[in-house]
Structure formats: structure tokens, C-alpha cells
Amino acid sequence: MRQGSLPSVLLIAACAISLGAFAQDAPRPAAPLACPSNAQDLPVDALYGTWEARFDGVPGVAMVQLAKHPDYAGVKGTITRGGDTPRSTAELAGDIDDDGVLAIDESQDGRTISGTWSGELQAGSCGREFRGTWRNAADDSTRSFVLNKTGSWQ
């Protein structure tokens, strides 16, 4: 071995060892999110986006748009109904309550509650489907609803 080459070999070996150690400590890519088994495991941002709402006994599909609520860890948005009835839009605000239920208040005028939603996350839907009951605040009548996400959150 030539004189002076030993330090070069040692330097190369030290660099290789330190690079190997650095590569082992590098952050790993995030694992794909698991399908939540209940609504309490669903991150609030999974509720953001566009949904289709269907109500028993009501023809057509209503469009629901949900986004981050500006004042608390929940959602705020709108529902637009159409179909055979005149088109109408109402405001929505809600969250996943302590029991893991999607709880949404609906208001036709932005001040008083005109309806309430109470829905359960459907098993195996990965946060993309809720089923429950919508209650009309004016007369306490109820209708079953299905709420399906039209986009992806993952």
C-alpha cells in the first residue's frame, strides 16, 4: 500500500459508515391511513369536501359542502336541495360528538336551527358514508338520510 493511501481509505470507510447510519435514521414515508372503524377515529378534515345527501321519501339528491369551522374543531358548510322542489340552500355546522355520532345543525336563515342531523359512520366505508336521522325543528318530523362523500380525503 502506498504511503498516504491509508488515511484516504480510512476516510472513505468512515464516510460510508456514517452515511449508512444516517440513512437508517432518515424518516420513513408515512404509512397509509387505516380505515377508521368508528367516527371517533375519523380526523375532522375527513369531513371536509363535497357530499351527496339522500332523504327517505324525498326525490333527488342534495349537495352538501363542508369545510373547517372558523370557531371550533368542527365543520361549517351548506346544503343545497333541488329536485322536484324549489332550489334552497341552508347553512350547516357540526362535528363528531363524544359518542362518535355525526351531529349537524341546519339553519335556513343563519340564526335559528331548522333541522338537526344525527348519523353513524358506516362500518367499512372508511369515513365516506354516514346514515342516520334528520329532524325538522318546525314540526319534529323525521326522515332517514344517507350521506356519501364524493371526493377522497386520504
Short mmCIF file of C-alpha atoms in Angstrom, two decimals:
data_model
loop_
_atom_site.label_atom_id
_atom_site.label_comp_id
_atom_site.label_asym_id
_atom_site.label_seq_id
_atom_site.Cartn_x
_atom_site.Cartn_y
_atom_site.Cartn_z
CA MET A 1 0.00 0.00 0.00
CA ARG A 2 1.33 3.42 -0.90
CA GLN A 3 2.11 5.87 1.79
CA GLY A 4 -0.78 8.32 2.21
CA SER A 5 -3.41 5.92 0.88
CA LEU A 6 -4.25 4.50 4.34
CA PRO A 7 -5.75 7.81 5.57
CA SER A 8 -7.79 8.03 2.34
CA VAL A 9 -9.11 4.51 2.82
CA LEU A 10 -10.00 5.27 6.44
CA LEU A 11 -11.76 8.49 5.42
CA ILE A 12 -13.79 6.68 2.74
CA ALA A 13 -14.72 3.91 5.22
CA ALA A 14 -15.77 6.45 7.87
CA CYS A 15 -17.96 8.29 5.37
CA ALA A 16 -19.61 5.06 4.24
CA ILE A 17 -20.32 4.05 7.84
CA SER A 18 -21.77 7.47 8.75
CA LEU A 19 -23.91 7.61 5.60
CA GLY A 20 -25.28 4.16 6.38
CA ALA A 21 -26.16 5.25 9.89
CA PHE A 22 -27.75 8.47 8.55
CA ALA A 23 -29.86 6.52 6.07
CA GLN A 24 -31.13 4.30 8.88
CA ASP A 25 -32.26 7.34 10.90
CA ALA A 26 -33.95 9.07 7.96
CA PRO A 27 -37.72 9.48 8.40
CA ARG A 28 -39.77 6.80 6.77
CA PRO A 29 -42.65 7.69 4.47
CA ALA A 30 -45.99 7.95 6.25
CA ALA A 31 -48.00 4.75 6.21
CA PRO A 32 -51.38 4.96 4.51
CA LEU A 33 -54.16 5.89 6.91
CA ALA A 34 -56.13 2.92 8.16
CA CYS A 35 -59.83 2.76 7.54
CA PRO A 36 -61.42 4.17 10.74
CA SER A 37 -63.70 1.72 12.48
CA ASN A 38 -65.76 4.45 14.15
CA ALA A 39 -66.31 8.18 13.78
CA GLN A 40 -64.21 9.00 16.86
CA ASP A 41 -61.16 7.69 14.93
CA LEU A 42 -62.01 9.87 11.93
CA PRO A 43 -59.94 13.06 11.65
CA VAL A 44 -62.16 16.14 11.36
CA ASP A 45 -60.64 17.04 7.99
CA ALA A 46 -62.09 13.80 6.60
CA LEU A 47 -65.46 15.57 6.81
CA TYR A 48 -64.27 18.43 4.60
CA GLY A 49 -65.42 18.35 0.99
CA THR A 50 -68.47 17.52 -1.07
CA TRP A 51 -71.12 15.01 -0.02
CA GLU A 52 -74.36 13.76 -1.53
CA ALA A 53 -77.35 13.55 0.82
CA ARG A 54 -80.41 11.41 0.15
CA PHE A 55 -83.51 11.53 2.33
CA ASP A 56 -86.20 8.83 2.51
CA GLY A 57 -89.34 9.98 0.77
CA VAL A 58 -87.65 12.94 -0.94
CA PRO A 59 -86.75 12.63 -4.63
CA GLY A 60 -83.37 13.75 -5.85
CA VAL A 61 -80.01 14.33 -4.26
CA ALA A 62 -78.99 17.27 -2.08
CA MET A 63 -75.41 18.53 -2.29
CA VAL A 64 -73.56 19.15 0.97
CA GLN A 65 -70.34 21.15 1.13
CA LEU A 66 -68.36 21.04 4.40
CA ALA A 67 -65.20 22.91 5.40
CA LYS A 68 -63.27 23.79 8.55
CA HIS A 69 -65.37 25.68 11.09
CA PRO A 70 -63.71 29.03 11.85
CA ASP A 71 -64.52 28.98 15.57
CA TYR A 72 -64.12 25.39 16.78
CA ALA A 73 -62.87 21.91 15.80
CA GLY A 74 -65.82 21.03 13.63
CA VAL A 75 -67.31 21.74 10.23
CA LYS A 76 -69.31 24.54 8.66
CA GLY A 77 -70.97 24.43 5.28
CA THR A 78 -74.12 24.36 3.22
CA ILE A 79 -76.73 22.00 1.87
CA THR A 80 -78.39 22.74 -1.47
CA ARG A 81 -81.63 20.93 -2.14
CA GLY A 82 -83.30 20.79 -5.53
CA GLY A 83 -85.16 18.07 -7.38
CA ASP A 84 -88.93 18.48 -7.63
CA THR A 85 -88.99 21.27 -5.04
CA PRO A 86 -87.72 24.83 -5.49
CA ARG A 87 -83.95 25.00 -5.02
CA SER A 88 -82.98 26.03 -1.48
CA THR A 89 -79.74 26.43 0.44
CA ALA A 90 -79.29 26.17 4.20
CA GLU A 91 -76.28 26.61 6.47
CA LEU A 92 -74.75 23.66 8.34
CA ALA A 93 -72.46 23.42 11.36
CA GLY A 94 -71.45 20.41 13.41
CA ASP A 95 -68.90 17.84 14.49
CA ILE A 96 -68.44 14.30 15.73
CA ASP A 97 -69.85 14.28 19.27
CA ASP A 98 -68.42 12.45 22.30
CA ASP A 99 -70.45 9.35 21.43
CA GLY A 100 -68.95 9.18 17.92
CA VAL A 101 -72.08 10.47 16.21
CA LEU A 102 -72.03 12.99 13.38
CA ALA A 103 -74.13 15.85 14.79
CA ILE A 104 -75.04 18.71 12.45
CA ASP A 105 -77.34 21.68 12.98
CA GLU A 106 -79.06 23.12 9.91
CA SER A 107 -80.36 26.68 9.59
CA GLN A 108 -82.50 28.15 6.81
CA ASP A 109 -81.95 31.74 7.98
CA GLY A 110 -78.46 31.55 9.55
CA ARG A 111 -79.84 32.26 13.05
CA THR A 112 -82.29 29.58 14.16
CA ILE A 113 -81.98 25.83 13.88
CA SER A 114 -84.39 24.47 11.28
CA GLY A 115 -83.17 20.88 11.33
CA THR A 116 -80.74 18.52 13.04
CA TRP A 117 -78.75 15.60 11.69
CA SER A 118 -77.60 12.62 13.75
CA GLY A 119 -75.65 9.98 11.86
CA GLU A 120 -73.48 6.93 12.40
CA LEU A 121 -70.36 6.15 10.39
CA GLN A 122 -70.99 3.01 8.35
CA ALA A 123 -68.58 0.14 9.00
CA GLY A 124 -66.16 -0.44 6.15
CA SER A 125 -66.94 2.90 4.47
CA CYS A 126 -63.60 4.42 5.53
CA GLY A 127 -65.30 7.64 6.60
CA ARG A 128 -67.20 8.02 3.33
CA GLU A 129 -70.75 7.14 4.45
CA PHE A 130 -73.00 8.15 7.33
CA ARG A 131 -76.57 7.01 7.91
CA GLY A 132 -78.95 8.49 10.39
CA THR A 133 -81.95 10.65 11.09
CA TRP A 134 -82.72 14.20 10.06
CA ARG A 135 -85.26 16.02 12.26
CA ASN A 136 -87.31 19.02 11.14
CA ALA A 137 -87.27 21.53 14.02
CA ALA A 138 -90.60 23.10 12.97
CA ASP A 139 -92.76 20.00 13.37
CA ASP A 140 -90.46 17.31 14.84
CA SER A 141 -90.96 15.11 11.76
CA THR A 142 -88.01 12.88 10.89
CA ARG A 143 -86.52 11.32 7.78
CA SER A 144 -83.73 8.79 7.39
CA PHE A 145 -80.72 10.07 5.48
CA VAL A 146 -77.64 8.69 3.77
CA LEU A 147 -74.62 10.98 3.38
CA ASN A 148 -71.95 9.84 0.89
CA LYS A 149 -68.60 11.54 0.26
CA THR A 150 -67.99 12.30 -3.39
CA GLY A 151 -64.23 13.00 -3.12
CA SER A 152 -61.30 11.50 -1.24
CA TRP A 153 -59.62 12.62 1.98
CA GLN A 154 -56.68 10.23 2.02
#
